[in-house]
Short mmCIF file of C-alpha atoms and ligand atoms in Angstrom, two decimals:
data_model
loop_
_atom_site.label_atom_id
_atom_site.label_comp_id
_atom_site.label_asym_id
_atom_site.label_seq_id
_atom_site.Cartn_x
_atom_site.Cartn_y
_atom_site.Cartn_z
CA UNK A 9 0.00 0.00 0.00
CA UNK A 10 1.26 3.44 -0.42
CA UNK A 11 1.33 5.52 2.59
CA UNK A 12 -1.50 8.03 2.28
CA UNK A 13 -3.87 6.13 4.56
CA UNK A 14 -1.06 5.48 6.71
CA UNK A 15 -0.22 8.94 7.92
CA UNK A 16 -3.82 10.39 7.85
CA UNK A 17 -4.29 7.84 10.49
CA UNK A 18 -0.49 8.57 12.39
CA UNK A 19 -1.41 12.27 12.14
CA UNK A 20 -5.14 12.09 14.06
CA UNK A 21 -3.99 9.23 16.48
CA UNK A 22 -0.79 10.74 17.29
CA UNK A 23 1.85 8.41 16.24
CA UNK A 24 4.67 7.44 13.58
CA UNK A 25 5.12 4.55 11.15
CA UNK A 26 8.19 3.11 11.33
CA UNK A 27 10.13 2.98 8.31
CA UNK A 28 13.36 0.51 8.83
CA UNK A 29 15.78 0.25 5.68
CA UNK A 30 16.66 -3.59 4.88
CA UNK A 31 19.49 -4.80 2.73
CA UNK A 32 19.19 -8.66 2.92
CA UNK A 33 16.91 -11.53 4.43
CA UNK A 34 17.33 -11.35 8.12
CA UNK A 35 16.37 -7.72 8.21
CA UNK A 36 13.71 -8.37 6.47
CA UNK A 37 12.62 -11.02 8.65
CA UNK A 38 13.15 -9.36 11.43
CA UNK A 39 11.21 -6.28 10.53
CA UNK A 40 8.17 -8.38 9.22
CA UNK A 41 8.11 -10.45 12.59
CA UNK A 42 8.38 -7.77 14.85
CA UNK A 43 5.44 -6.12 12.58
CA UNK A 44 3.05 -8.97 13.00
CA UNK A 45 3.84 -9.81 16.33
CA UNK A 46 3.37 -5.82 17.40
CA UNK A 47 0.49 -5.47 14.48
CA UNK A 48 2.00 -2.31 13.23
CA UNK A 49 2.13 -0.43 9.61
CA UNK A 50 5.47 -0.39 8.24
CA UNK A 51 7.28 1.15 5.36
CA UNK A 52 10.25 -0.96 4.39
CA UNK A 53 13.10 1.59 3.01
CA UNK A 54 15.18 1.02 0.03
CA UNK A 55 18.41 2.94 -0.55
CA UNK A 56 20.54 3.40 -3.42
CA UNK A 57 22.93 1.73 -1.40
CA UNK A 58 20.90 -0.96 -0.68
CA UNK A 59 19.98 -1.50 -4.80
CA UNK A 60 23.79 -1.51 -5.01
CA UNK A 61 24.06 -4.21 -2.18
CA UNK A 62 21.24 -6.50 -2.94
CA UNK A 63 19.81 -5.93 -6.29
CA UNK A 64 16.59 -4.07 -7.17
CA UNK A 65 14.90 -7.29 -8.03
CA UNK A 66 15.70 -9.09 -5.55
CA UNK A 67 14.64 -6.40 -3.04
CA UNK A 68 11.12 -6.06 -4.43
CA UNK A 69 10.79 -9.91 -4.93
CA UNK A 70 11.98 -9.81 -1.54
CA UNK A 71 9.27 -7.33 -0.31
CA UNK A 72 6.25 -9.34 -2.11
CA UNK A 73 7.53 -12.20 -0.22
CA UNK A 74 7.32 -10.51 3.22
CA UNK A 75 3.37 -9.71 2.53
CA UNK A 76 3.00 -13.32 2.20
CA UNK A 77 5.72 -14.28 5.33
CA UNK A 78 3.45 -12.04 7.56
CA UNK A 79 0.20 -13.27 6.48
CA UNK A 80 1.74 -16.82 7.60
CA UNK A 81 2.87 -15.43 10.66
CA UNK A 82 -0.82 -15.11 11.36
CA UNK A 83 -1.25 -10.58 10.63
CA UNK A 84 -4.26 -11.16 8.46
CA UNK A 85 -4.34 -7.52 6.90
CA UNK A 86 -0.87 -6.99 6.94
CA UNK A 87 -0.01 -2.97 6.00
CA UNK A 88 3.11 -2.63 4.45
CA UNK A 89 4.82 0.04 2.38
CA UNK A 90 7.41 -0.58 -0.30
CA UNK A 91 9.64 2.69 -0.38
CA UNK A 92 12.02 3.85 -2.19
CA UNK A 93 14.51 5.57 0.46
CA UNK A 94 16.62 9.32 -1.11
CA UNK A 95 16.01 9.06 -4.87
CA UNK A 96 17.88 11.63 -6.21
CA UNK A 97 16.77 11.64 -9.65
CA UNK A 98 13.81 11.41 -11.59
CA UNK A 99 15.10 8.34 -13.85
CA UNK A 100 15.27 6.90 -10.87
CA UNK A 101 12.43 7.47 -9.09
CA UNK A 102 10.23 6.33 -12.25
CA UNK A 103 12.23 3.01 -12.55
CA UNK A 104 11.03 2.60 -8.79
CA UNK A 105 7.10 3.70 -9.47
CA UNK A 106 7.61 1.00 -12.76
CA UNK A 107 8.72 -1.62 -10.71
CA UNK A 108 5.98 -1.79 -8.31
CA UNK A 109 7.21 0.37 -5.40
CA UNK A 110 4.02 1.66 -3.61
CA UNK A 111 6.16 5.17 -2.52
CA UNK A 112 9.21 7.06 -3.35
CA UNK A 113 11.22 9.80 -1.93
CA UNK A 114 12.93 12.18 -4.09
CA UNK A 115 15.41 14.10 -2.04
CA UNK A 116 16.32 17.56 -3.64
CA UNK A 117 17.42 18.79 -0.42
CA UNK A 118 20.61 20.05 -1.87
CA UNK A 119 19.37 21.49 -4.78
CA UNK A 120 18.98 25.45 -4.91
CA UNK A 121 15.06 26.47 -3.77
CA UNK A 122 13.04 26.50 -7.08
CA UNK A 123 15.09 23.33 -9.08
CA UNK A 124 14.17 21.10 -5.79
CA UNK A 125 10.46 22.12 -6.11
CA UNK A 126 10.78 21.65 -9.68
CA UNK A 127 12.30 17.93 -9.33
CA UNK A 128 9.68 16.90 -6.50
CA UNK A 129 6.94 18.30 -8.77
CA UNK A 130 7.87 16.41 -12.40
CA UNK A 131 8.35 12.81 -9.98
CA UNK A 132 4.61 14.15 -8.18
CA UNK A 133 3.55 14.51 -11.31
CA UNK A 134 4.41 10.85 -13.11
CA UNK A 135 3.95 8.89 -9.58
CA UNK A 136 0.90 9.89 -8.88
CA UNK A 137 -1.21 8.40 -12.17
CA UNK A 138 0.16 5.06 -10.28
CA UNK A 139 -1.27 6.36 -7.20
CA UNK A 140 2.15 6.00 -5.81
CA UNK A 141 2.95 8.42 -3.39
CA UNK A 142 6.32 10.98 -2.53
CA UNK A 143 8.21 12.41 -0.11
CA UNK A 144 9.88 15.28 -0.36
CA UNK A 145 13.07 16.88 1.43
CA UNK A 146 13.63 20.32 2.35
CA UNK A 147 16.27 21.97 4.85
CA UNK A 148 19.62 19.91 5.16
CA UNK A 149 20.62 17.20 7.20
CA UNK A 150 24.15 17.22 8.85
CA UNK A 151 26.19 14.26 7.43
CA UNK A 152 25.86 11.80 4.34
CA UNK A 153 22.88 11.30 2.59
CA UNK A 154 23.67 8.36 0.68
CA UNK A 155 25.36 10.40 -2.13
CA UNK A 156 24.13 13.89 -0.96
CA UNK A 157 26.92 15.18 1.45
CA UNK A 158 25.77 18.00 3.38
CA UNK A 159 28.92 20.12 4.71
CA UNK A 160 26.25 21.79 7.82
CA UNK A 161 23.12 21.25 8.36
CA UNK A 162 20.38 23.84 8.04
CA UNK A 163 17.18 23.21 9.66
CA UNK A 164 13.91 23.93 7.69
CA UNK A 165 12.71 27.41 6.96
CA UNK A 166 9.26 27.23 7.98
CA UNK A 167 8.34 30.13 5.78
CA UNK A 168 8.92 27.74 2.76
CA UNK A 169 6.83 24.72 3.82
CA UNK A 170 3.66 26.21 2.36
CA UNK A 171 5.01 27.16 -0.91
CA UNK A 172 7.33 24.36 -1.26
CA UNK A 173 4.31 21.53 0.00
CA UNK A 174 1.51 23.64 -2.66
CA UNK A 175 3.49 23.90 -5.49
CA UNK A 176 5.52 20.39 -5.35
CA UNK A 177 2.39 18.59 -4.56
CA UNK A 178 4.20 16.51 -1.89
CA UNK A 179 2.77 14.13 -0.26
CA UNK A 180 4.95 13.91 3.05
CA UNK A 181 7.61 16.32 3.76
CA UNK A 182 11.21 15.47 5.33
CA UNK A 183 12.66 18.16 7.40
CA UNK A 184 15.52 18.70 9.40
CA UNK A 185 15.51 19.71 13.11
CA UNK A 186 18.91 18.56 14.24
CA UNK A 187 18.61 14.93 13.50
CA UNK A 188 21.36 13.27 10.97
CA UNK A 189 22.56 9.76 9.55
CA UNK A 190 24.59 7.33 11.18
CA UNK A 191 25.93 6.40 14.19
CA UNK A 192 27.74 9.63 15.31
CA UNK A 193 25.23 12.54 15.17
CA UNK A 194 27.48 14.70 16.85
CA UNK A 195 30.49 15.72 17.08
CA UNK A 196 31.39 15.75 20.77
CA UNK A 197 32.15 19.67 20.86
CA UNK A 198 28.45 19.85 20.35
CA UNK A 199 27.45 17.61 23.49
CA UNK A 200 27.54 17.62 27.05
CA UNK A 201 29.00 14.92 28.98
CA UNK A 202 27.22 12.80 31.56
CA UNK A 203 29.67 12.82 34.90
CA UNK A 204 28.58 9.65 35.80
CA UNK A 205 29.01 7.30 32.97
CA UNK A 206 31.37 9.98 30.67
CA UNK A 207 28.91 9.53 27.70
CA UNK A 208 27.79 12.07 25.31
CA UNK A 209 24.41 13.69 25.82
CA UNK A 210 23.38 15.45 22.36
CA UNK A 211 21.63 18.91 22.49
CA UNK A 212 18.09 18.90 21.91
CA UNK A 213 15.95 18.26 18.56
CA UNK A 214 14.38 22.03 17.60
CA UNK A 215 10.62 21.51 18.67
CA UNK A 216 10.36 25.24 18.33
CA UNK A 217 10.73 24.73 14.46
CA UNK A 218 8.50 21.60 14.08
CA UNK A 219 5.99 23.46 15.71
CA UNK A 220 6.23 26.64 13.38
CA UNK A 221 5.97 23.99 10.66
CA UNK A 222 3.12 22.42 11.86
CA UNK A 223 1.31 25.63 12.45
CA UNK A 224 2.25 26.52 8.47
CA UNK A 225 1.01 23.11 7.45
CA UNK A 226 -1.61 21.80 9.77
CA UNK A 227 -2.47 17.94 9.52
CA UNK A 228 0.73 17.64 6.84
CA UNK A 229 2.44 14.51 6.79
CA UNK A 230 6.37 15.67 8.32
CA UNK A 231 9.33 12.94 8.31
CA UNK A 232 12.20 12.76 10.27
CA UNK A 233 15.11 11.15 9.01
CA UNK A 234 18.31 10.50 10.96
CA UNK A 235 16.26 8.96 13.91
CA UNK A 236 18.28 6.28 15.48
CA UNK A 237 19.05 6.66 19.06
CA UNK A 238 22.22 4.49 19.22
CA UNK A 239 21.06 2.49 21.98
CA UNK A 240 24.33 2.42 24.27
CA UNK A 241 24.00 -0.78 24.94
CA UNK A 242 25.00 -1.93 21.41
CA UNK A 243 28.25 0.40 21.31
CA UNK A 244 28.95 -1.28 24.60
CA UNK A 245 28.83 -4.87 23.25
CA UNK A 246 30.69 -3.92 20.28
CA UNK A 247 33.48 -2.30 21.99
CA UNK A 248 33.92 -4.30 24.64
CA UNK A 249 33.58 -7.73 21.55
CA UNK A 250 36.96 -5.96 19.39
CA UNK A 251 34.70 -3.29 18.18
CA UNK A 252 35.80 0.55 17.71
CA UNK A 253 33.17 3.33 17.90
CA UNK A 254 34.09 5.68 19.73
CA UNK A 255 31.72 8.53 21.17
CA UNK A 256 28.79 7.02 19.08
CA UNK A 257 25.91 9.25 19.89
CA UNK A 258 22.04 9.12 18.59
CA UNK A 259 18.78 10.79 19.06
CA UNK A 260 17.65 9.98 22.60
CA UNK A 261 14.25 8.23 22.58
CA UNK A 262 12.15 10.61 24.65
CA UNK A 263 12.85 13.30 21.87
CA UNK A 264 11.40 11.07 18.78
CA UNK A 265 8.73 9.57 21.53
CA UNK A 266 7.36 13.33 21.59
CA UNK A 267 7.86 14.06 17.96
CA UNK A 268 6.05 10.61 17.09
CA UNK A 269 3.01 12.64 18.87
CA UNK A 270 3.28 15.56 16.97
CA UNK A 271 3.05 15.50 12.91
CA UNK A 272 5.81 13.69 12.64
CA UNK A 273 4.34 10.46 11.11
CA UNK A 274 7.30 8.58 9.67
CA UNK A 275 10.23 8.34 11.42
CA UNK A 276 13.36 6.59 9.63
CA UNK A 277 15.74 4.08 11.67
CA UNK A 278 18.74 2.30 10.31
CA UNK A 279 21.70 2.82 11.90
CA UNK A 280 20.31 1.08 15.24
CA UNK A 281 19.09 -2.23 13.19
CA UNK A 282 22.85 -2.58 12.08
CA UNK A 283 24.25 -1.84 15.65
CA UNK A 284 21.92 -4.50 16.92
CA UNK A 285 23.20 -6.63 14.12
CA UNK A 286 27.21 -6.00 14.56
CA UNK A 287 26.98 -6.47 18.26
CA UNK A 288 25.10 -10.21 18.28
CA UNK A 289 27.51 -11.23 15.51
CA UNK A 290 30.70 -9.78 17.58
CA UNK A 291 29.48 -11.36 20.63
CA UNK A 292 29.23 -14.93 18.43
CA UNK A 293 32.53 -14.42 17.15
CA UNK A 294 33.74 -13.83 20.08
CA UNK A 295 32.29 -16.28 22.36
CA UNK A 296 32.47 -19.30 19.92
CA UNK A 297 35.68 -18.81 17.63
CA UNK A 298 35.05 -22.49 16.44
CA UNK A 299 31.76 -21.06 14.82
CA UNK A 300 31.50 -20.81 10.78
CA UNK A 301 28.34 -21.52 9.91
CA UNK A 302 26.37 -18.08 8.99
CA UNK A 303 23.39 -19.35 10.53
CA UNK A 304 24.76 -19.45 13.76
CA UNK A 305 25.51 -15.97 14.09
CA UNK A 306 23.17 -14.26 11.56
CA UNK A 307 20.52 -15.82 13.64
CA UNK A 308 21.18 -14.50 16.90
CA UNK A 309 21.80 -11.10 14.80
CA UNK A 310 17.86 -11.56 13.61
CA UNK A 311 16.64 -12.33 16.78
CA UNK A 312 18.33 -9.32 18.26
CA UNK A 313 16.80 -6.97 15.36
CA UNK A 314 13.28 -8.30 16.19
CA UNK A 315 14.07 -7.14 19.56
CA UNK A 316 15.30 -3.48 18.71
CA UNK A 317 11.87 -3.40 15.97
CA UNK A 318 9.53 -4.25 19.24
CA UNK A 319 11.49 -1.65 21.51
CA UNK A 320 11.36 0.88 18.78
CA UNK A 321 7.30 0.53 18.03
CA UNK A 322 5.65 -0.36 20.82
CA UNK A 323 8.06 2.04 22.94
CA UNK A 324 8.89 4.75 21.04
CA UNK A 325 6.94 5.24 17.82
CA UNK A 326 3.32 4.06 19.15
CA UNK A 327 2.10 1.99 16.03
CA UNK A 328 1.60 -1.26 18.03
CA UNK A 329 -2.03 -2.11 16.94
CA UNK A 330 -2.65 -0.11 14.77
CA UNK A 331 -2.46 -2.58 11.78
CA UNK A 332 -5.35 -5.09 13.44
O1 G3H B 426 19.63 7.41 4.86
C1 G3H B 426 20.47 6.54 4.73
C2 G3H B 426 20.12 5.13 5.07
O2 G3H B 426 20.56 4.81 6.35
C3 G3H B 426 20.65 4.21 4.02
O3 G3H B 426 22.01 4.09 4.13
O4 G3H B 426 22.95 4.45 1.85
O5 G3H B 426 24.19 3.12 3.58
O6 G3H B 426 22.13 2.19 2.49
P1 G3H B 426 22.88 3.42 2.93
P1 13P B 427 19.71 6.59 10.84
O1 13P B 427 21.08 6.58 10.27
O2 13P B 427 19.62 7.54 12.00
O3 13P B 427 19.20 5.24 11.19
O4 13P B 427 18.72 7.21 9.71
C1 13P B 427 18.21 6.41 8.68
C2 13P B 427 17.53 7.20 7.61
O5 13P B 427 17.23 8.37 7.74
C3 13P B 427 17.22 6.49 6.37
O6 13P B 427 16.71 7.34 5.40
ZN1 ZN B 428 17.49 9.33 5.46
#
């Protein structure tokens, strides 16, 4: 399903669909099983690194198969959105609509002003005779997107939602308010430091701008990208398993638990799924070194990502039931 029903429901019941990027089989299955068991909506992301990785067709193949995987996991009316994660060019973002996605995002964010509303409208335009639906990006994200590198970020102008949503014909909007990608949001000059356990504690998301945005767009589908909270936990496994991350820092959880009950009505986690995933397969390695069969560590790696999905719905996002 595309995602219009989705948010219109997120928006009036104040929540968020999760949207979790996957890249091969155990994501997938983790995502889908945490989904059924939780009975929550989810849009499953597809990046340009991910097509790289894994193949277009084997992705969307993939995808068709989870629909089926849930409905034997016993979620009757499963609701899940195929989505095509930072297109960054129309060609590409019509391949997507052609293949079957259900949604697509095309992320002009680092285009001048009037060429990024241009873009977003001529992909609005051709996705939505196939009732397939887009997401937009506008302000700048700190960090990489995929291939968009962003040198600072710059939050969203809300004076430009209006114009930008009205004349692109969006259907969702992303926007940044101090969240990024990855696993180090930032950069430790920009954080406190907790006395007690010497970790980083990030300055806050800017509510004051979401809620000039929402007052500009009332009832507008917003996104938030950058939303993993790089549970601590997982840095500590992987550390302390022959792991090196130093001064990994995320989005704590009561800042995307309030924005979930604003407009924000997809929020975008990745980073945490692989954390989850490198720190059950360091632990393997590290506590059976005799171990070589993929199964054996890939597993536990699934069963800890069905884990993280769980946490990340039921407490952070909200969308536990609401896919009955
Ligand atoms: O927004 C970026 C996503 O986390 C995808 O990352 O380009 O490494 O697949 P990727
Ligand atoms: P994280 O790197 O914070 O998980 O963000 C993922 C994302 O925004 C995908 O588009
Ligand atoms: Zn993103």
């Amino acid at each position: 399903m595309n995602t219009r029903e989705m948010f219109a429901k997120a928006v009036d019941g104040g929540y968020a669909i999760p949207a979790f990027n996957f890249n091969n089989m155990e994501q997938l299955q983790a995502i889908i099983k945490a989904c059924a068991e939780t009975k929550s909506p989810v849009i499953l992301q597809v990046s340009s690194g991910a097509r790289k990785y894994a193949n277009q067709t084997l992705l969307r193949y993939m995808a068709e198969g989870a629909v089926e995987y849930a409905k034997e996991l016993g979620w009757e009316h499963p609701q899940i959105c195929l989505h095509l994660d930072h297109g960054d060019t129309f060609e590409l973002c019509k391949s997507c609509v052609d293949f079957g996605f259900s949604s697509v995002m095309i992320d002009g964010s680092s285009l001048p002003y009037e060429e990024n509303i241009a873009l977003t409208k001529k992909v609005v335009e051709y996705a939505h005779q196939f009732d397939v639906t887009v997401e937009a990006e506008l302000g700048v994200l700190a960090g990489v997107e995929d291939d968009v590198v962003a040198e600072e970020s710059h939050y969203t102008k809300p004076e430009e939602v209006i114009d930008f949503a009205t004349r692109s014909g969006c259907d969702s909007l992303a926007i940044s308010i101090g969240t990024s990608h990855g696993a180090y949001k930032f950069k430790p000059e920009q954080c406190t430091r907790d006395p007690q356990t010497g970790k980083l504690v990030p300055p806050p998301l800017a509510f004051d701008v979401l809620e000039e945005i929402e007052k500009k767009l009332p009832g507008f589908p917003i996104v938030l990208h950058g939303s993993s909270s790089v549970p601590q936990e997982y840095v500590d496994i992987i550390n302390s398993h022959g792991g090196n991350l130093p001064d990994a820092v995320g989005i704590p959880e009561e800042q995307l638990r309030k924005a979930a009950k604003s407009a924000v009505c997809k929020i975008n986690i990745d980073s945490d799924s692989r954390l989850a995933f490198t720190a059950a397969v360091r632990k393997v390695f590290v506590e059976k070194p005799g171990e070589f069969d993929p199964r054996k560590y890939c597993g536990p790696a699934r069963d800890e990502m069905v884990r993280l999905y769980k946490h990340k719905i039921i407490e952070v996002l909200g969308s536990d039931g609401k896919a009955e």
